[in-house]
Amino acid sequence: MSEAFDPFNVSDADDLFTATVAPTSALVSPVKTRVPSFNIKPQYVAQDRAPPIVVLPKMDVKLKLHEEVTSKAVPGMGEDGTVELFVEGKVMAQAESSISKIPPFSLQITSPPSSECDIVYQNFCKVQTERKIQVSKQRSIKCKVDIPQPKAECEVLRYSMTAETKNMPLLVQSKASLKGNVCRVGIQIRSNLSNQGDINDLSISVPIPNTMQESTVKITRGADTGSWDECKRLVTWKIGTLPHGQSVLVSVEAEISHTMAQLVADDDISSTKFNEKIQCPVLIRCSSLSDTLTDFALSASPWMEDPSTLSLQQGQSYRLLHRVPTRK
């Protein structure tokens, strides 16, 4: 019998397959496998991380300092002499913030000594420190201010003081002269070059004494701005705005009374007593939106415990009533 044709030795392959395949029992039995340990450690890449950004609230603070001033030139001191001042001042504040609650801020005050300046603070303005500046002998005061209402202008403090100064915003020169029986009073006013702005609402008033005849009063300079009130015996010039560094000249004249003319003719009165008889004090009213008359100064900064980005705007103003005796 001949052998079966098997060119690829399939029968041998079957025997090989049968020999190498594990029995069924071996397939279902657990096999313990040893996994090699590679000792892998996690790798971290260093990264630069910026610190968290803290956005501070924005705060806009407006401070206004206003002074009501009455002053009087000291007799005998000349045009550039000493002037006595009595000042009533106040500080107003207004604040807005980018958040609902307005953060407090620090108010720094520089003022004359306590013996010359009395300060009254509102409840929301608390004094934290006060010290004396040795060089200038002024006070440096630090306050904590909590504005009670946003956007509303409120009064922070008031102050009053008496002082003397030689740096007035107006330089005033007045003179009375007699020619025959006619007395002429001339007044020249110049805006001080140290002013920061113009002088506003300027008016000049000269009371006419009884030693001059009211029926003969005549405005000789400044007739377009001057007026004569016979009932009040008062000549008034309403100048308005006096630009920075500019000057204005006004004058009025009138005949002296018959009694005074007789005294002059008889030479029974000295020139000094005559000057006192024809004395015409000059009253000056004016205001400014750019200056003050004292050394009271303000500044503001964020409060350290409630930091903010603070923007400060400052304004200053005064209203003045100034009295100058007329000199011959």
Coordinates of C-alpha atoms in Angstrom, one line a residue:
M1 CA 0.0 0.0 0.0
S2 CA 1.4 3.3 -1.0
E3 CA 1.9 6.2 1.4
A4 CA -0.5 9.1 1.4
F5 CA 0.7 12.2 -0.5
D6 CA 1.8 14.8 2.1
P7 CA 4.1 17.3 0.4
F8 CA 3.9 19.8 3.3
N9 CA 4.3 17.3 6.2
V10 CA 1.0 18.2 7.6
S11 CA 0.8 15.1 9.7
D12 CA 4.1 16.0 11.4
A13 CA 2.7 19.5 12.0
D14 CA -0.3 18.0 13.7
D15 CA 1.9 15.9 16.0
L16 CA 3.9 19.0 16.8
F17 CA 0.7 21.0 17.5
T18 CA -0.6 18.2 19.8
A19 CA 2.7 18.1 21.6
T20 CA 3.1 21.8 22.3
V21 CA -0.5 22.7 23.3
A22 CA -1.0 22.5 27.0
P23 CA -3.8 20.4 28.4
T24 CA -7.1 22.1 29.3
S25 CA -6.4 21.7 33.0
A26 CA -3.3 23.7 32.6
L27 CA -5.1 26.6 30.9
V28 CA -7.5 27.2 33.7
S29 CA -5.0 26.8 36.5
P30 CA -3.6 30.1 37.9
V31 CA -0.3 31.2 36.5
K32 CA 2.0 33.3 38.7
T33 CA 3.8 35.9 36.7
R34 CA 6.7 37.9 38.0
V35 CA 6.6 41.5 36.8
P36 CA 10.0 43.1 36.7
S37 CA 10.5 46.3 38.8
F38 CA 11.9 49.3 36.9
N39 CA 11.9 51.6 40.0
I40 CA 10.3 54.5 38.0
K41 CA 10.0 57.8 39.9
P42 CA 7.7 60.6 38.8
Q43 CA 9.3 63.5 37.1
Y44 CA 8.2 67.1 37.9
V45 CA 9.1 70.1 35.6
A46 CA 9.7 73.3 37.5
Q47 CA 7.4 76.1 36.4
D48 CA 7.6 79.9 37.3
R49 CA 4.2 80.9 38.8
A50 CA 3.5 84.6 39.2
P51 CA 2.0 85.7 42.6
P52 CA -1.7 86.4 42.6
I53 CA -2.6 89.9 41.4
V54 CA -4.4 92.0 44.0
V55 CA -6.6 94.8 42.5
L56 CA -6.9 97.7 44.9
P57 CA -10.1 99.8 44.9
K58 CA -9.8 103.1 43.1
M59 CA -10.7 106.2 45.1
D60 CA -11.1 109.8 44.0
V61 CA -10.9 112.4 46.8
K62 CA -11.6 116.1 46.4
L63 CA -10.5 118.6 49.1
K64 CA -11.7 122.2 49.2
L65 CA -10.2 124.7 51.6
H66 CA -12.2 128.0 52.0
E67 CA -11.3 131.0 54.2
E68 CA -13.5 134.0 55.3
V69 CA -11.0 136.7 56.2
T70 CA -11.2 140.2 57.7
S71 CA -8.0 142.2 57.8
K72 CA -6.7 145.6 58.8
A73 CA -3.6 147.3 57.8
V74 CA -1.5 148.3 60.9
P75 CA -1.2 152.1 60.9
G76 CA 2.2 153.5 60.2
M77 CA 3.6 150.4 58.5
G78 CA 3.4 151.6 55.0
E79 CA 2.1 149.9 51.8
D80 CA 4.2 146.7 52.4
G81 CA 3.7 146.7 56.2
T82 CA 2.1 144.3 58.6
V83 CA -1.6 143.3 58.2
E84 CA -3.7 141.8 61.0
L85 CA -5.8 138.9 59.9
F86 CA -8.8 137.2 61.5
V87 CA -9.6 133.9 59.7
E88 CA -12.6 131.5 59.8
G89 CA -11.8 128.5 57.6
K90 CA -13.3 125.2 56.7
V91 CA -12.3 122.0 54.8
M92 CA -14.8 120.2 52.6
A93 CA -14.3 116.7 51.3
Q94 CA -15.9 114.6 48.6
A95 CA -15.0 110.9 47.8
E96 CA -15.9 108.3 45.2
S97 CA -14.8 104.7 45.1
S98 CA -14.9 101.7 42.7
I99 CA -16.4 99.6 45.5
S100 CA -19.6 100.2 47.4
K101 CA -18.0 101.1 50.7
I102 CA -15.6 104.1 50.6
P103 CA -12.3 103.2 52.1
P104 CA -10.9 105.6 54.8
F105 CA -8.0 107.8 53.9
S106 CA -5.2 109.7 55.7
L107 CA -5.5 113.5 55.9
Q108 CA -2.3 115.4 56.7
I109 CA -2.6 118.9 58.0
T110 CA 0.0 121.6 58.4
S111 CA -1.2 124.4 60.5
P112 CA 0.1 127.2 62.8
P113 CA 0.7 126.5 66.5
S114 CA -2.4 125.6 68.6
S115 CA -2.0 129.0 70.4
E116 CA -2.8 130.7 67.1
C117 CA -5.1 128.2 65.4
D118 CA -8.1 126.4 66.9
I119 CA -9.4 123.4 65.0
V120 CA -12.8 121.6 65.4
Y121 CA -13.1 118.2 63.8
Q122 CA -16.2 116.3 62.7
N123 CA -17.0 112.9 64.1
F124 CA -15.7 111.0 61.1
C125 CA -12.3 112.8 61.2
K126 CA -10.2 111.3 64.0
V127 CA -6.8 112.7 65.0
Q128 CA -4.2 110.0 65.0
T129 CA -0.9 111.9 65.6
E130 CA 0.2 115.4 66.2
R131 CA 3.7 116.8 66.4
K132 CA 5.5 120.1 66.3
I133 CA 7.7 121.0 63.4
Q134 CA 10.8 122.5 65.0
V135 CA 12.0 124.6 62.1
S136 CA 8.8 126.4 61.2
K137 CA 7.1 126.0 64.6
Q138 CA 4.0 124.7 62.9
R139 CA 1.9 121.6 63.7
S140 CA 1.8 118.5 61.6
I141 CA -1.5 116.6 62.2
K142 CA -2.5 113.2 60.8
C143 CA -6.2 112.2 60.8
K144 CA -8.2 109.2 59.7
V145 CA -11.2 110.3 57.6
D146 CA -14.2 108.0 56.9
I147 CA -16.5 109.8 54.5
P148 CA -20.1 108.9 55.5
Q149 CA -21.7 109.3 52.2
P150 CA -20.3 108.7 48.7
K151 CA -20.3 111.5 46.2
A152 CA -21.7 113.9 48.8
E153 CA -19.6 117.0 49.8
C154 CA -19.3 117.1 53.6
E155 CA -17.5 119.3 56.0
V156 CA -14.4 117.7 57.6
L157 CA -13.2 120.4 60.0
R158 CA -13.4 124.1 60.8
Y159 CA -10.6 126.3 62.1
S160 CA -10.2 129.9 63.3
M161 CA -7.0 131.9 63.8
T162 CA -5.5 135.4 64.2
A163 CA -2.3 136.1 62.4
E164 CA -0.1 138.8 61.0
T165 CA 1.2 138.8 57.5
K166 CA 3.1 141.0 55.0
N167 CA 2.1 138.9 52.0
M168 CA -1.3 140.1 51.1
P169 CA -2.9 139.2 47.8
L170 CA -3.6 142.9 47.2
L171 CA -1.1 145.8 47.5
V172 CA -3.0 148.9 48.5
Q173 CA -1.8 152.4 48.4
S174 CA -4.1 155.3 49.4
K175 CA -3.5 159.0 49.7
A176 CA -5.5 162.1 50.6
S177 CA -4.3 165.5 49.4
L178 CA -5.7 169.0 49.8
K179 CA -5.5 171.7 47.1
G180 CA -7.3 174.8 48.1
N181 CA -10.6 173.8 49.6
V182 CA -10.8 170.6 47.6
C183 CA -9.7 167.3 49.2
R184 CA -8.9 164.4 46.8
V185 CA -8.6 160.8 47.8
G186 CA -6.8 158.4 45.5
I187 CA -6.5 154.6 45.8
Q188 CA -4.3 152.3 43.8
I189 CA -4.6 148.5 44.0
R190 CA -2.3 146.0 42.5
S191 CA -2.6 142.2 42.3
N192 CA 0.3 140.6 44.0
L193 CA 2.6 138.7 41.6
S194 CA 2.8 135.8 44.1
N195 CA -0.9 135.1 43.6
Q196 CA -1.7 131.9 41.8
G197 CA -4.8 133.4 40.0
D198 CA -6.9 136.4 39.3
I199 CA -8.8 138.4 41.9
N200 CA -12.5 138.3 41.6
D201 CA -15.5 140.4 42.8
L202 CA -13.3 143.3 43.6
S203 CA -15.0 146.4 45.0
I204 CA -13.6 149.5 46.6
S205 CA -15.6 151.6 49.0
V206 CA -14.7 155.0 50.5
P207 CA -16.9 156.6 53.2
I208 CA -17.0 160.4 52.9
P209 CA -16.6 162.0 56.4
N210 CA -18.6 165.0 57.6
T211 CA -15.6 167.2 57.1
M212 CA -16.3 167.0 53.3
Q213 CA -19.4 168.4 51.6
E214 CA -21.5 165.6 50.2
S215 CA -23.1 167.9 47.6
T216 CA -19.7 168.5 46.0
V217 CA -18.6 164.8 45.7
K218 CA -17.2 163.9 42.3
I219 CA -15.7 160.7 41.0
T220 CA -12.5 161.7 39.1
R221 CA -11.1 158.3 38.2
G222 CA -13.1 155.1 37.6
A223 CA -16.4 156.9 36.8
D224 CA -17.6 154.0 34.7
T225 CA -17.4 151.6 37.6
G226 CA -18.1 154.0 40.5
S227 CA -21.2 155.3 42.1
W228 CA -22.0 157.8 44.9
D229 CA -24.7 157.0 47.5
E230 CA -25.5 160.3 49.2
C231 CA -27.7 158.7 51.8
K232 CA -24.9 156.4 53.0
R233 CA -22.2 159.0 52.2
L234 CA -20.4 156.1 50.4
V235 CA -18.5 156.0 47.1
T236 CA -18.2 152.5 45.7
W237 CA -16.3 151.1 42.7
K238 CA -17.3 147.7 41.4
I239 CA -14.2 146.6 39.5
G240 CA -15.0 142.9 39.1
T241 CA -12.0 140.9 38.0
L242 CA -8.5 142.1 38.5
P243 CA -6.1 140.0 36.4
H244 CA -3.0 138.5 37.9
G245 CA -0.3 141.2 38.3
Q246 CA -2.5 144.1 37.1
S247 CA -3.4 147.3 38.9
V248 CA -6.3 149.7 39.1
L249 CA -6.5 153.4 40.1
V250 CA -9.6 155.2 41.3
S251 CA -10.1 158.6 43.0
V252 CA -12.8 160.9 44.4
E253 CA -12.8 164.5 45.5
A254 CA -15.0 166.9 47.4
E255 CA -14.8 170.4 49.0
I256 CA -14.1 170.4 52.7
S257 CA -16.7 171.8 55.0
H258 CA -17.0 175.5 55.8
T259 CA -15.8 174.8 59.4
M260 CA -12.7 172.9 58.2
A261 CA -12.0 175.6 55.6
Q262 CA -12.1 178.3 58.2
L263 CA -9.7 176.3 60.4
V264 CA -7.3 175.9 57.5
A265 CA -7.5 179.6 56.7
D266 CA -6.9 180.6 60.2
D267 CA -4.1 178.1 60.5
D268 CA -5.5 177.1 63.9
I269 CA -5.1 173.4 63.2
S270 CA -1.9 171.4 62.7
S271 CA -1.4 169.3 59.6
T272 CA -1.6 166.1 61.7
K273 CA -5.0 167.0 63.2
F274 CA -6.2 168.0 59.8
N275 CA -5.2 164.6 58.3
E276 CA -7.2 162.9 61.1
K277 CA -10.3 165.1 60.3
I278 CA -10.3 164.2 56.6
Q279 CA -9.4 160.5 57.2
C280 CA -11.2 158.3 54.7
P281 CA -10.8 154.6 55.4
V282 CA -10.8 152.4 52.3
L283 CA -12.8 149.2 52.4
I284 CA -11.9 146.5 49.9
R285 CA -13.9 143.4 49.2
C286 CA -12.7 140.6 46.9
S287 CA -12.5 136.8 46.5
S288 CA -10.3 134.2 44.8
L289 CA -10.7 130.7 43.6
S290 CA -7.0 130.0 43.5
D291 CA -5.4 131.2 46.8
T292 CA -5.7 131.4 50.5
L293 CA -4.3 133.9 53.0
T294 CA -2.8 131.5 55.7
D295 CA -0.3 128.7 55.9
F296 CA -3.0 126.1 56.5
A297 CA -2.2 123.2 54.1
L298 CA -3.6 119.8 53.3
S299 CA -2.6 116.5 51.7
A300 CA -4.2 113.1 51.5
S301 CA -2.9 109.5 51.1
P302 CA -4.4 105.9 51.3
W303 CA -5.0 104.6 54.8
M304 CA -2.5 101.7 55.4
E305 CA -4.9 99.3 56.9
D306 CA -7.4 99.7 54.0
P307 CA -5.1 100.3 51.0
S308 CA -6.5 101.9 47.8
T309 CA -5.3 103.7 44.7
L310 CA -6.0 107.3 45.7
S311 CA -6.4 110.2 43.3
L312 CA -6.4 113.6 44.9
Q313 CA -7.8 117.0 43.7
Q314 CA -7.4 120.1 45.7
G315 CA -9.1 123.5 45.6
Q316 CA -8.7 126.6 47.7
S317 CA -10.5 129.9 47.9
Y318 CA -11.1 132.9 50.1
R319 CA -13.3 135.9 50.6
L320 CA -11.7 139.0 52.0
L321 CA -12.8 142.3 53.7
H322 CA -9.8 144.5 54.0
R323 CA -9.6 147.9 55.7
V324 CA -6.9 150.5 54.9
P325 CA -6.6 153.9 56.6
T326 CA -6.1 156.8 54.1
R327 CA -2.7 158.5 54.5
K328 CA -1.6 161.9 53.3

